[in-house]
mmCIF file of C-alpha atoms and ligand atoms in Angstrom:
data_model
loop_
_atom_site.group_PDB
_atom_site.id
_atom_site.type_symbol
_atom_site.label_atom_id
_atom_site.label_comp_id
_atom_site.label_asym_id
_atom_site.label_seq_id
_atom_site.Cartn_x
_atom_site.Cartn_y
_atom_site.Cartn_z
ATOM 1 C CA MET S 1 0.000 0.000 0.000
ATOM 2 C CA PHE S 2 1.532 3.313 -0.955
ATOM 3 C CA ILE S 3 -1.485 5.135 0.495
ATOM 4 C CA ASP S 4 -2.783 3.620 3.727
ATOM 5 C CA CYS S 5 -5.659 5.010 5.784
ATOM 6 C CA VAL S 6 -4.362 3.038 8.752
ATOM 7 C CA TYR S 7 -2.445 5.571 10.759
ATOM 8 C CA LYS S 8 0.552 4.426 12.705
ATOM 9 C CA ALA S 9 1.360 7.442 14.795
ATOM 10 C CA LEU S 10 4.830 8.834 14.384
ATOM 11 C CA ARG S 11 6.481 9.903 17.569
ATOM 12 C CA THR S 12 9.246 12.401 17.232
ATOM 13 C CA PRO S 13 12.414 12.060 19.344
ATOM 14 C CA LYS S 14 11.330 15.322 21.020
ATOM 15 C CA GLU S 15 7.983 13.798 22.022
ATOM 16 C CA ILE S 16 9.661 10.633 23.345
ATOM 17 C CA GLN S 17 12.120 12.782 25.307
ATOM 18 C CA LYS S 18 9.310 14.799 26.861
ATOM 19 C CA THR S 19 7.373 11.629 27.741
ATOM 20 C CA LEU S 20 10.396 10.113 29.487
ATOM 21 C CA GLU S 21 11.072 13.289 31.432
ATOM 22 C CA ILE S 22 7.485 13.354 32.711
ATOM 23 C CA LEU S 23 7.614 9.662 33.704
ATOM 24 C CA THR S 24 10.965 9.987 35.475
ATOM 25 C CA GLU S 25 9.491 12.673 37.705
ATOM 26 C CA ALA S 26 6.156 10.882 38.226
ATOM 27 C CA ASP S 27 5.016 10.037 41.763
ATOM 28 C CA MET S 28 2.989 7.009 40.551
ATOM 29 C CA LEU S 29 2.289 5.290 37.240
ATOM 30 C CA SER S 30 -1.342 4.308 37.896
ATOM 31 C CA GLY S 31 -4.444 6.293 37.061
ATOM 32 C CA ASP S 32 -4.124 8.115 40.385
ATOM 33 C CA SER S 33 -0.788 9.669 39.406
ATOM 34 C CA SER S 34 -0.191 13.411 39.380
ATOM 35 C CA VAL S 35 0.658 12.941 35.671
ATOM 36 C CA ILE S 36 -3.069 12.297 35.082
ATOM 37 C CA GLN S 37 -3.937 15.527 36.884
ATOM 38 C CA LEU S 38 -1.487 17.436 34.708
ATOM 39 C CA TYR S 39 -2.858 15.841 31.513
ATOM 40 C CA GLU S 40 -6.445 16.660 32.536
ATOM 41 C CA LYS S 41 -5.455 20.230 33.408
ATOM 42 C CA ASN S 42 -3.809 20.666 29.996
ATOM 43 C CA LEU S 43 -6.854 19.201 28.231
ATOM 44 C CA SER S 44 -9.347 21.470 29.979
ATOM 45 C CA TYR S 45 -7.083 24.462 29.321
ATOM 46 C CA TYR S 46 -6.710 23.673 25.611
ATOM 47 C CA PHE S 47 -10.388 22.920 25.004
ATOM 48 C CA ASN S 48 -11.613 25.585 27.417
ATOM 49 C CA THR S 49 -13.921 23.378 29.475
ATOM 50 C CA LYS S 50 -14.397 23.229 33.229
ATOM 51 C CA HIS S 51 -13.683 19.499 33.479
ATOM 52 C CA ALA S 52 -11.568 16.928 31.644
ATOM 53 C CA ILE S 53 -11.523 13.274 32.709
ATOM 54 C CA ALA S 54 -8.931 10.913 31.225
ATOM 55 C CA VAL S 55 -10.225 7.374 30.579
ATOM 56 C CA SER S 56 -8.963 4.127 29.089
ATOM 57 C CA SER S 57 -10.700 4.369 25.678
ATOM 58 C CA GLY S 58 -13.187 6.306 23.578
ATOM 59 C CA THR S 59 -15.709 3.500 24.054
ATOM 60 C CA ALA S 60 -15.234 3.761 27.845
ATOM 61 C CA ALA S 61 -15.838 7.528 27.549
ATOM 62 C CA LEU S 62 -19.146 6.902 25.746
ATOM 63 C CA HIS S 63 -20.208 4.106 28.103
ATOM 64 C CA ALA S 64 -19.500 6.099 31.273
ATOM 65 C CA SER S 65 -21.210 9.225 29.884
ATOM 66 C CA LEU S 66 -24.322 7.337 28.797
ATOM 67 C CA LEU S 67 -24.616 5.457 32.113
ATOM 68 C CA THR S 68 -24.486 8.795 33.897
ATOM 69 C CA VAL S 69 -27.360 10.253 31.888
ATOM 70 C CA ILE S 70 -29.786 7.450 30.967
ATOM 71 C CA GLU S 71 -31.954 4.911 32.784
ATOM 72 C CA PRO S 72 -32.366 1.421 31.307
ATOM 73 C CA GLY S 73 -34.943 1.525 28.508
ATOM 74 C CA ASP S 74 -34.347 5.172 27.629
ATOM 75 C CA GLU S 75 -34.058 5.960 23.937
ATOM 76 C CA VAL S 76 -30.832 7.351 22.538
ATOM 77 C CA LEU S 77 -30.829 9.024 19.135
ATOM 78 C CA VAL S 78 -27.778 8.015 17.132
ATOM 79 C CA PRO S 79 -26.801 8.711 13.503
ATOM 80 C CA ALA S 80 -27.143 6.031 10.808
ATOM 81 C CA ILE S 81 -23.538 6.852 9.869
ATOM 82 C CA CYS S 82 -21.312 6.246 12.879
ATOM 83 C CA VAL S 83 -19.032 3.476 14.162
ATOM 84 C CA PRO S 84 -19.967 0.234 15.970
ATOM 85 C CA MET S 85 -18.436 1.551 19.223
ATOM 86 C CA THR S 86 -21.064 4.296 19.504
ATOM 87 C CA VAL S 87 -23.935 1.812 19.264
ATOM 88 C CA SER S 88 -22.258 -0.759 21.538
ATOM 89 C CA ALA S 89 -21.872 1.853 24.283
ATOM 90 C CA ILE S 90 -25.614 2.603 24.143
ATOM 91 C CA LEU S 91 -26.478 -1.099 24.436
ATOM 92 C CA GLN S 92 -24.024 -1.676 27.277
ATOM 93 C CA ALA S 93 -25.568 1.268 29.137
ATOM 94 C CA GLY S 94 -29.052 -0.267 28.769
ATOM 95 C CA GLY S 95 -30.317 2.262 26.232
ATOM 96 C CA ILE S 96 -32.306 1.683 23.049
ATOM 97 C CA PRO S 97 -30.563 3.045 19.954
ATOM 98 C CA VAL S 98 -32.886 4.954 17.639
ATOM 99 C CA PHE S 99 -31.172 5.761 14.352
ATOM 100 C CA TYR S 100 -31.668 9.103 12.632
ATOM 101 C CA ASP S 101 -30.854 10.309 9.128
ATOM 102 C CA SER S 102 -28.205 12.940 8.461
ATOM 103 C CA SER S 103 -28.960 16.168 6.638
ATOM 104 C CA ILE S 104 -28.030 16.321 2.940
ATOM 105 C CA ASN S 105 -24.285 15.856 2.321
ATOM 106 C CA SER S 106 -23.455 16.269 5.999
ATOM 107 C CA PHE S 107 -22.921 14.331 9.229
ATOM 108 C CA LYS S 108 -25.232 16.681 11.138
ATOM 109 C CA PRO S 109 -28.670 15.358 12.100
ATOM 110 C CA CYS S 110 -31.535 15.942 9.673
ATOM 111 C CA LEU S 111 -33.651 18.170 11.916
ATOM 112 C CA LYS S 112 -36.933 16.854 10.561
ATOM 113 C CA ASP S 113 -36.048 13.183 10.937
ATOM 114 C CA PHE S 114 -34.570 13.753 14.360
ATOM 115 C CA ASN S 115 -37.682 15.669 15.508
ATOM 116 C CA ASP S 116 -39.951 12.907 14.161
ATOM 117 C CA LYS S 117 -38.072 10.330 16.220
ATOM 118 C CA ILE S 118 -38.327 12.111 19.574
ATOM 119 C CA THR S 119 -40.675 10.366 22.033
ATOM 120 C CA ALA S 120 -41.375 10.685 25.763
ATOM 121 C CA LYS S 121 -38.531 8.193 26.315
ATOM 122 C CA THR S 122 -35.888 10.103 24.342
ATOM 123 C CA ARG S 123 -33.176 11.121 26.772
ATOM 124 C CA VAL S 124 -30.017 11.673 24.716
ATOM 125 C CA LEU S 125 -28.920 12.801 21.266
ATOM 126 C CA ILE S 126 -25.518 11.541 20.184
ATOM 127 C CA THR S 127 -23.793 13.411 17.371
ATOM 128 C CA VAL S 128 -20.818 11.802 15.632
ATOM 129 C CA SER S 129 -18.408 14.049 13.747
ATOM 130 C CA MET S 130 -17.111 11.487 11.264
ATOM 131 C CA TRP S 131 -13.688 12.112 9.709
ATOM 132 C CA GLY S 132 -13.444 15.372 11.645
ATOM 133 C CA TYR S 133 -16.424 17.062 9.939
ATOM 134 C CA ARG S 134 -18.770 19.008 12.208
ATOM 135 C CA ALA S 135 -21.929 17.218 13.370
ATOM 136 C CA ILE S 136 -23.555 19.880 15.541
ATOM 137 C CA ASP S 137 -24.823 23.445 15.155
ATOM 138 C CA SER S 138 -26.908 25.949 17.126
ATOM 139 C CA ASP S 139 -30.258 24.713 15.694
ATOM 140 C CA ILE S 140 -29.559 21.236 17.026
ATOM 141 C CA VAL S 141 -28.514 22.572 20.416
ATOM 142 C CA GLY S 142 -31.639 24.790 20.531
ATOM 143 C CA THR S 143 -34.000 21.902 19.756
ATOM 144 C CA CYS S 144 -32.412 19.696 22.405
ATOM 145 C CA ARG S 145 -32.513 22.401 25.082
ATOM 146 C CA GLN S 146 -36.212 22.939 24.348
ATOM 147 C CA LYS S 147 -37.020 19.228 24.621
ATOM 148 C CA ASN S 148 -34.778 18.565 27.602
ATOM 149 C CA ILE S 149 -32.551 16.167 25.658
ATOM 150 C CA THR S 150 -28.922 15.816 26.730
ATOM 151 C CA ILE S 151 -26.367 16.059 23.932
ATOM 152 C CA ILE S 152 -23.396 13.705 23.998
ATOM 153 C CA GLU S 153 -20.883 14.442 21.252
ATOM 154 C CA ASP S 154 -18.841 11.525 19.980
ATOM 155 C CA ALA S 155 -15.885 13.683 18.935
ATOM 156 C CA ALA S 156 -13.435 10.775 18.698
ATOM 157 C CA GLN S 157 -12.461 11.722 15.141
ATOM 158 C CA SER S 158 -12.800 15.487 15.437
ATOM 159 C CA THR S 159 -10.202 16.386 18.064
ATOM 160 C CA GLY S 160 -9.215 19.970 17.219
ATOM 161 C CA THR S 161 -12.090 20.721 14.816
ATOM 162 C CA ASP S 162 -13.140 24.221 15.798
ATOM 163 C CA SER S 163 -15.902 26.710 14.966
ATOM 164 C CA LEU S 164 -17.514 29.868 16.260
ATOM 165 C CA LEU S 165 -19.404 27.659 18.737
ATOM 166 C CA GLY S 166 -16.130 26.260 20.109
ATOM 167 C CA TYR S 167 -14.302 22.980 19.678
ATOM 168 C CA GLU S 168 -16.282 19.988 18.496
ATOM 169 C CA GLY S 169 -16.969 17.985 21.658
ATOM 170 C CA THR S 170 -17.479 21.110 23.818
ATOM 171 C CA ILE S 171 -20.733 22.361 22.257
ATOM 172 C CA GLY S 172 -23.225 19.854 23.685
ATOM 173 C CA ASP S 173 -23.364 18.704 27.308
ATOM 174 C CA ILE S 174 -20.674 16.003 27.293
ATOM 175 C CA GLY S 175 -17.892 15.399 24.748
ATOM 176 C CA CYS S 176 -16.311 11.962 24.302
ATOM 177 C CA PHE S 177 -12.879 11.603 22.699
ATOM 178 C CA SER S 178 -10.627 8.696 21.786
ATOM 179 C CA THR S 179 -6.832 8.749 21.831
ATOM 180 C CA HIS S 180 -6.516 5.416 20.055
ATOM 181 C CA GLU S 181 -3.531 5.142 17.704
ATOM 182 C CA PHE S 182 -5.557 6.342 14.663
ATOM 183 C CA LYS S 183 -6.787 9.549 16.295
ATOM 184 C CA LEU S 184 -5.179 12.988 16.291
ATOM 185 C CA ILE S 185 -3.966 12.775 19.889
ATOM 186 C CA SER S 186 -2.610 9.262 20.127
ATOM 187 C CA THR S 187 -1.743 7.409 23.344
ATOM 188 C CA GLY S 188 -1.992 3.912 21.855
ATOM 189 C CA GLU S 189 -5.254 3.222 23.649
ATOM 190 C CA GLY S 190 -7.102 5.877 25.631
ATOM 191 C CA GLY S 191 -9.757 8.564 25.684
ATOM 192 C CA PHE S 192 -11.098 11.545 27.595
ATOM 193 C CA ILE S 193 -14.348 13.265 28.457
ATOM 194 C CA LEU S 194 -14.982 17.027 28.480
ATOM 195 C CA THR S 195 -17.884 18.780 30.212
ATOM 196 C CA ASN S 196 -18.778 22.034 31.893
ATOM 197 C CA SER S 197 -21.306 20.335 34.179
ATOM 198 C CA ASP S 198 -20.135 19.748 37.774
ATOM 199 C CA GLU S 199 -22.829 17.118 38.248
ATOM 200 C CA TYR S 200 -21.933 15.066 35.174
ATOM 201 C CA ALA S 201 -18.220 15.424 35.894
ATOM 202 C CA GLU S 202 -18.541 14.115 39.443
ATOM 203 C CA LYS S 203 -20.691 11.154 38.409
ATOM 204 C CA ILE S 204 -18.480 10.235 35.449
ATOM 205 C CA ARG S 205 -15.303 10.548 37.500
ATOM 206 C CA SER S 206 -16.749 8.352 40.208
ATOM 207 C CA PHE S 207 -17.981 5.683 37.771
ATOM 208 C CA THR S 208 -14.673 5.520 35.890
ATOM 209 C CA HIS S 209 -12.781 5.274 39.221
ATOM 210 C CA ILE S 210 -14.564 2.135 40.508
ATOM 211 C CA GLY S 211 -17.198 4.195 42.305
ATOM 212 C CA PHE S 212 -14.783 6.278 44.388
ATOM 213 C CA SER S 213 -16.680 9.312 45.610
ATOM 214 C CA GLN S 214 -14.693 12.545 45.636
ATOM 215 C CA HIS S 215 -17.459 14.085 47.704
ATOM 216 C CA HIS S 216 -17.241 11.486 50.485
ATOM 217 C CA GLY S 217 -13.544 10.816 49.971
ATOM 218 C CA SER S 218 -14.155 7.060 49.896
ATOM 219 C CA PHE S 219 -15.566 4.049 48.089
ATOM 220 C CA GLY S 220 -18.873 2.362 48.683
ATOM 221 C CA TYR S 221 -21.514 4.932 47.804
ATOM 222 C CA THR S 222 -21.956 4.012 44.127
ATOM 223 C CA ASP S 223 -20.597 1.258 41.911
ATOM 224 C CA GLY S 224 -18.335 1.699 38.924
ATOM 225 C CA LEU S 225 -15.626 0.244 36.734
ATOM 226 C CA ASN S 226 -11.913 0.786 36.425
ATOM 227 C CA TYR S 227 -11.763 2.936 33.289
ATOM 228 C CA LYS S 228 -8.691 4.910 34.368
ATOM 229 C CA LEU S 229 -5.898 5.852 32.010
ATOM 230 C CA SER S 230 -2.369 5.071 33.208
ATOM 231 C CA ALA S 231 0.350 7.656 33.739
ATOM 232 C CA PHE S 232 2.350 6.084 30.884
ATOM 233 C CA GLN S 233 -0.385 6.918 28.416
ATOM 234 C CA ALA S 234 -1.078 10.325 29.939
ATOM 235 C CA ALA S 235 2.597 11.283 29.578
ATOM 236 C CA VAL S 236 2.383 10.511 25.853
ATOM 237 C CA GLY S 237 -0.901 12.425 25.736
ATOM 238 C CA ILE S 238 0.690 15.543 27.247
ATOM 239 C CA ALA S 239 3.369 15.539 24.539
ATOM 240 C CA GLN S 240 0.830 14.794 21.799
ATOM 241 C CA LEU S 241 -1.554 17.560 22.890
ATOM 242 C CA ALA S 242 1.316 20.038 22.726
ATOM 243 C CA SER S 243 1.835 19.202 19.034
ATOM 244 C CA LEU S 244 -1.847 18.957 18.006
ATOM 245 C CA ASP S 245 -1.975 22.304 16.181
ATOM 246 C CA ILE S 246 1.235 21.616 14.256
ATOM 247 C CA LYS S 247 -0.120 18.197 13.311
ATOM 248 C CA ILE S 248 -3.341 19.757 11.983
ATOM 249 C CA GLN S 249 -1.328 22.266 9.928
ATOM 250 C CA GLY S 250 0.518 19.401 8.254
ATOM 251 C CA ARG S 251 -2.759 17.665 7.516
ATOM 252 C CA GLU S 252 -4.235 20.851 6.053
ATOM 253 C CA LYS S 253 -1.424 20.850 3.479
ATOM 254 C CA ARG S 254 -2.160 17.264 2.464
ATOM 255 C CA LYS S 255 -5.887 17.887 2.268
ATOM 256 C CA ALA S 256 -5.308 20.954 0.090
ATOM 257 C CA LYS S 257 -3.016 18.933 -2.202
ATOM 258 C CA TRP S 258 -5.626 16.190 -2.680
ATOM 259 C CA LYS S 259 -8.257 18.835 -3.493
ATOM 260 C CA ILE S 260 -6.144 20.738 -6.011
ATOM 261 C CA LEU S 261 -5.288 17.565 -7.882
ATOM 262 C CA LEU S 262 -8.685 15.846 -7.703
ATOM 263 C CA GLN S 263 -10.758 18.864 -8.673
ATOM 264 C CA GLN S 264 -9.390 18.335 -12.179
ATOM 265 C CA SER S 265 -11.869 15.460 -12.445
ATOM 266 C CA LYS S 266 -15.358 16.484 -13.445
ATOM 267 C CA TYR S 267 -16.729 13.628 -11.328
ATOM 268 C CA ILE S 268 -15.431 14.695 -7.922
ATOM 269 C CA ASP S 269 -16.835 17.139 -5.393
ATOM 270 C CA PHE S 270 -15.894 17.502 -1.754
ATOM 271 C CA LEU S 271 -17.920 17.474 1.416
ATOM 272 C CA ASN S 272 -18.230 21.037 2.698
ATOM 273 C CA SER S 273 -16.392 21.864 5.858
ATOM 274 C CA ASP S 274 -18.248 24.872 7.274
ATOM 275 C CA VAL S 275 -17.020 28.407 6.692
ATOM 276 C CA MET S 276 -15.399 30.178 9.635
ATOM 277 C CA SER S 277 -14.349 26.847 11.099
ATOM 278 C CA ARG S 278 -11.272 24.643 11.249
ATOM 279 C CA HIS S 279 -11.553 21.039 10.067
ATOM 280 C CA ASN S 280 -8.936 18.891 11.849
ATOM 281 C CA CYS S 281 -8.309 17.098 8.512
ATOM 282 C CA TYR S 282 -8.753 13.630 10.004
ATOM 283 C CA SER S 283 -9.574 12.627 6.402
ATOM 284 C CA LEU S 284 -10.859 14.227 3.223
ATOM 285 C CA VAL S 285 -14.379 13.135 2.248
ATOM 286 C CA CYS S 286 -14.875 13.270 -1.553
ATOM 287 C CA LEU S 287 -18.326 13.020 -3.135
ATOM 288 C CA LEU S 288 -18.602 11.312 -6.506
ATOM 289 C CA ASN S 289 -21.232 12.980 -8.644
ATOM 290 C CA GLU S 290 -24.293 11.197 -9.972
ATOM 291 C CA ASN S 291 -22.947 10.617 -13.498
ATOM 292 C CA VAL S 292 -19.924 8.635 -12.472
ATOM 293 C CA LYS S 293 -19.761 4.981 -13.490
ATOM 294 C CA TYR S 294 -18.746 3.695 -10.039
ATOM 295 C CA THR S 295 -20.177 3.939 -6.547
ATOM 296 C CA GLY S 296 -17.753 5.032 -3.842
ATOM 297 C CA LYS S 297 -17.451 1.422 -2.729
ATOM 298 C CA GLU S 298 -16.651 0.127 -6.233
ATOM 299 C CA LEU S 299 -14.034 2.815 -6.690
ATOM 300 C CA ALA S 300 -12.511 2.049 -3.280
ATOM 301 C CA ASN S 301 -12.261 -1.661 -4.187
ATOM 302 C CA LYS S 302 -10.481 -0.822 -7.444
ATOM 303 C CA LEU S 303 -8.140 1.585 -5.706
ATOM 304 C CA TYR S 304 -7.264 -1.021 -3.113
ATOM 305 C CA THR S 305 -5.916 -3.304 -5.845
ATOM 306 C CA LEU S 306 -3.767 -0.350 -6.993
ATOM 307 C CA GLY S 307 -2.214 0.038 -3.532
ATOM 308 C CA ILE S 308 -4.535 2.727 -2.176
ATOM 309 C CA ASN S 309 -6.274 1.727 1.072
ATOM 310 C CA THR S 310 -9.061 4.191 1.932
ATOM 311 C CA ASP S 311 -11.428 4.390 4.893
ATOM 312 C CA THR S 312 -14.226 3.722 2.413
ATOM 313 C CA TYR S 313 -12.636 0.335 1.801
ATOM 314 C CA ARG S 314 -11.805 -0.357 5.443
ATOM 315 C CA TYR S 315 -15.318 0.372 6.747
ATOM 316 C CA LYS S 316 -16.936 -1.628 3.890
ATOM 317 C CA ASN S 317 -18.980 1.491 3.272
ATOM 318 C CA ALA S 318 -22.112 0.435 5.116
ATOM 319 C CA ILE S 319 -24.359 2.503 7.290
ATOM 320 C CA VAL S 320 -24.204 1.198 10.837
ATOM 321 C CA SER S 321 -27.973 0.747 11.105
ATOM 322 C CA ASN S 322 -27.545 -2.029 8.494
ATOM 323 C CA TYR S 323 -25.009 -4.035 10.518
ATOM 324 C CA PRO S 324 -26.551 -7.381 11.529
ATOM 325 C CA TYR S 325 -26.329 -6.617 15.251
ATOM 326 C CA CYS S 326 -28.125 -3.312 14.709
ATOM 327 C CA LYS S 327 -30.813 -4.734 12.423
ATOM 328 C CA VAL S 328 -32.008 -6.762 15.409
ATOM 329 C CA PHE S 329 -33.457 -3.619 16.993
ATOM 330 C CA TYR S 330 -35.923 -3.189 14.224
ATOM 331 C CA THR S 331 -37.842 -6.177 15.557
ATOM 332 C CA GLN S 332 -38.583 -4.123 18.686
ATOM 333 C CA PRO S 333 -42.055 -2.570 19.136
ATOM 334 C CA LYS S 334 -40.344 0.804 18.883
ATOM 335 C CA TYR S 335 -39.841 0.162 15.176
ATOM 336 C CA SER S 336 -43.121 -1.809 14.708
ATOM 337 C CA GLY S 337 -41.085 -4.705 13.341
ATOM 338 C CA ASN S 338 -40.117 -2.627 10.323
ATOM 339 C CA ASN S 339 -36.563 -3.622 9.466
ATOM 340 C CA ASN S 340 -36.430 -1.656 6.259
ATOM 341 C CA ILE S 341 -36.224 1.843 7.591
ATOM 342 C CA ASP S 342 -34.604 4.043 5.007
ATOM 343 C CA PHE S 343 -32.163 6.844 5.680
ATOM 344 C CA PRO S 344 -32.178 8.561 2.277
ATOM 345 C CA ASN S 345 -29.530 11.205 2.983
ATOM 346 C CA ALA S 346 -27.173 8.867 4.810
ATOM 347 C CA SER S 347 -27.558 6.174 2.130
ATOM 348 C CA ASN S 348 -26.898 8.680 -0.635
ATOM 349 C CA LEU S 349 -23.811 10.006 1.134
ATOM 350 C CA VAL S 350 -22.415 6.533 1.755
ATOM 351 C CA ARG S 351 -22.983 5.469 -1.847
ATOM 352 C CA ARG S 352 -21.087 8.472 -3.251
ATOM 353 C CA MET S 353 -18.392 8.860 -0.633
ATOM 354 C CA LEU S 354 -14.664 8.276 -1.053
ATOM 355 C CA VAL S 355 -12.611 8.918 2.100
ATOM 356 C CA LEU S 356 -8.929 9.734 1.660
ATOM 357 C CA PRO S 357 -6.304 9.934 4.423
ATOM 358 C CA CYS S 358 -4.391 13.133 5.263
ATOM 359 C CA HIS S 359 -2.251 11.836 8.132
ATOM 360 C CA GLU S 360 1.497 12.179 8.691
ATOM 361 C CA ARG S 361 2.454 8.984 6.887
ATOM 362 C CA VAL S 362 0.924 10.089 3.587
ATOM 363 C CA SER S 363 3.552 11.836 1.460
ATOM 364 C CA ILE S 364 2.800 14.601 -1.038
ATOM 365 C CA GLU S 365 4.423 12.432 -3.689
ATOM 366 C CA ALA S 366 2.030 9.577 -2.910
ATOM 367 C CA ILE S 367 -0.912 11.981 -3.117
ATOM 368 C CA HIS S 368 0.207 12.965 -6.638
ATOM 369 C CA LYS S 369 0.433 9.364 -7.737
ATOM 370 C CA ALA S 370 -2.850 8.301 -6.115
ATOM 371 C CA SER S 371 -4.757 11.290 -7.509
ATOM 372 C CA GLN S 372 -3.600 10.390 -10.996
ATOM 373 C CA ASN S 373 -4.839 6.828 -10.476
ATOM 374 C CA ILE S 374 -8.221 8.058 -9.261
ATOM 375 C CA ILE S 375 -8.638 10.469 -12.172
ATOM 376 C CA ASN S 376 -7.639 7.772 -14.663
ATOM 377 C CA LEU S 377 -10.247 5.415 -13.246
ATOM 378 C CA LEU S 378 -13.016 8.017 -13.233
ATOM 379 C CA ASP S 379 -12.348 10.004 -16.386
ATOM 380 C CA GLY S 380 -10.422 7.380 -18.350
ATOM 381 C CA ALA S 381 -11.845 5.420 -21.228
HETATM 382 C C1 PLP X 401 -12.314 5.552 17.570
HETATM 383 C C2 PLP X 401 -13.742 5.883 17.765
HETATM 384 C C3 PLP X 401 -14.467 5.493 18.920
HETATM 385 C C4 PLP X 401 -13.944 4.559 19.969
HETATM 386 O O1 PLP X 401 -12.736 4.842 20.498
HETATM 387 P P1 PLP X 401 -11.801 3.688 21.132
HETATM 388 O O2 PLP X 401 -10.757 4.478 21.822
HETATM 389 O O3 PLP X 401 -11.265 2.865 20.002
HETATM 390 O O4 PLP X 401 -12.637 2.892 22.082
HETATM 391 C C5 PLP X 401 -15.757 5.943 19.064
HETATM 392 N N1 PLP X 401 -16.341 6.699 18.124
HETATM 393 C C6 PLP X 401 -15.710 7.072 16.998
HETATM 394 C C7 PLP X 401 -16.415 7.942 16.023
HETATM 395 C C8 PLP X 401 -14.401 6.651 16.768
HETATM 396 O O5 PLP X 401 -13.790 7.015 15.633
#
């Protein structure tokens, strides 16, 4: 593969040096270390939130947040285009996933579909900013405030995406992030939660620390799990956070290069990143126009054989609501046994989408070569 969407994070000697310095000074290496406190302080400073809680994964972040907000049987609105981890966290927290359609050529909720799906049992809206593209705006926040629905942002892929409303993951009530290897801040495995709510922060911190109550200064008042991050990972996180903006600048260059080269094809458009905002350039989402002879999936399969591994290929280009383990829900009374619910906008987007990587391992030279291959396939005889 000369283009690979699978991102193996590069660590610079400077980052390794900084990590080692932090660990040499550390009082402890567990999740109770002062290194964790420093990491959390740096996160809440960078993202400008009152609380940051480091946890062991993005899925743990979602699970702990959902358990804090919902009761078993509550409905959780979740986009048809997301990742299996988002849906699994809802199930593990005892919620019922209710899928909603996205708005046209966007990962934001379709306001009409989302409104139609609200019932007396709807407790949470999850937004998922796929490939770093924004998934929330002030209309969505307004609707949720009015209907007393808590917003949990799954911002695992949009670390550093910014707009006039603030960073993605700080606009709703709770933001969940992953620091898995593929993400922009990479600690191998890991995640964190951001919130401005004292109540949510205390509950989430207690749950992720085996039920330890900060308020009482002891265990035994509530239950929980051990979802703590270790000081090893947090030390890497501190160094990674410090280079996040530089990393995004490098990705912006690669994204711009892809766009300049690919716009020569009359068959390619690009998903809009909003004006007056910064896309973290997790990946570039291209939209094939209606006249093209391939679907996004067919093109991705062809490109794979040419040494170009895209996220379109890796994710098999399916909407999550169609995964076998998600289809099961449609037998529930909630869906009146209808297992053929259509999500027209999400389906259209998925059919036409080609997702190209912009990470540090993708060279400008490789982008030139890959773009030529893509144009040849689309515009060629
Ligand atoms: C990576 C990711 C997760 C899960 O994060 P893990 O750290 O792998 O558990 C959740 N949601 C989205 C959108 C992701 O990309």
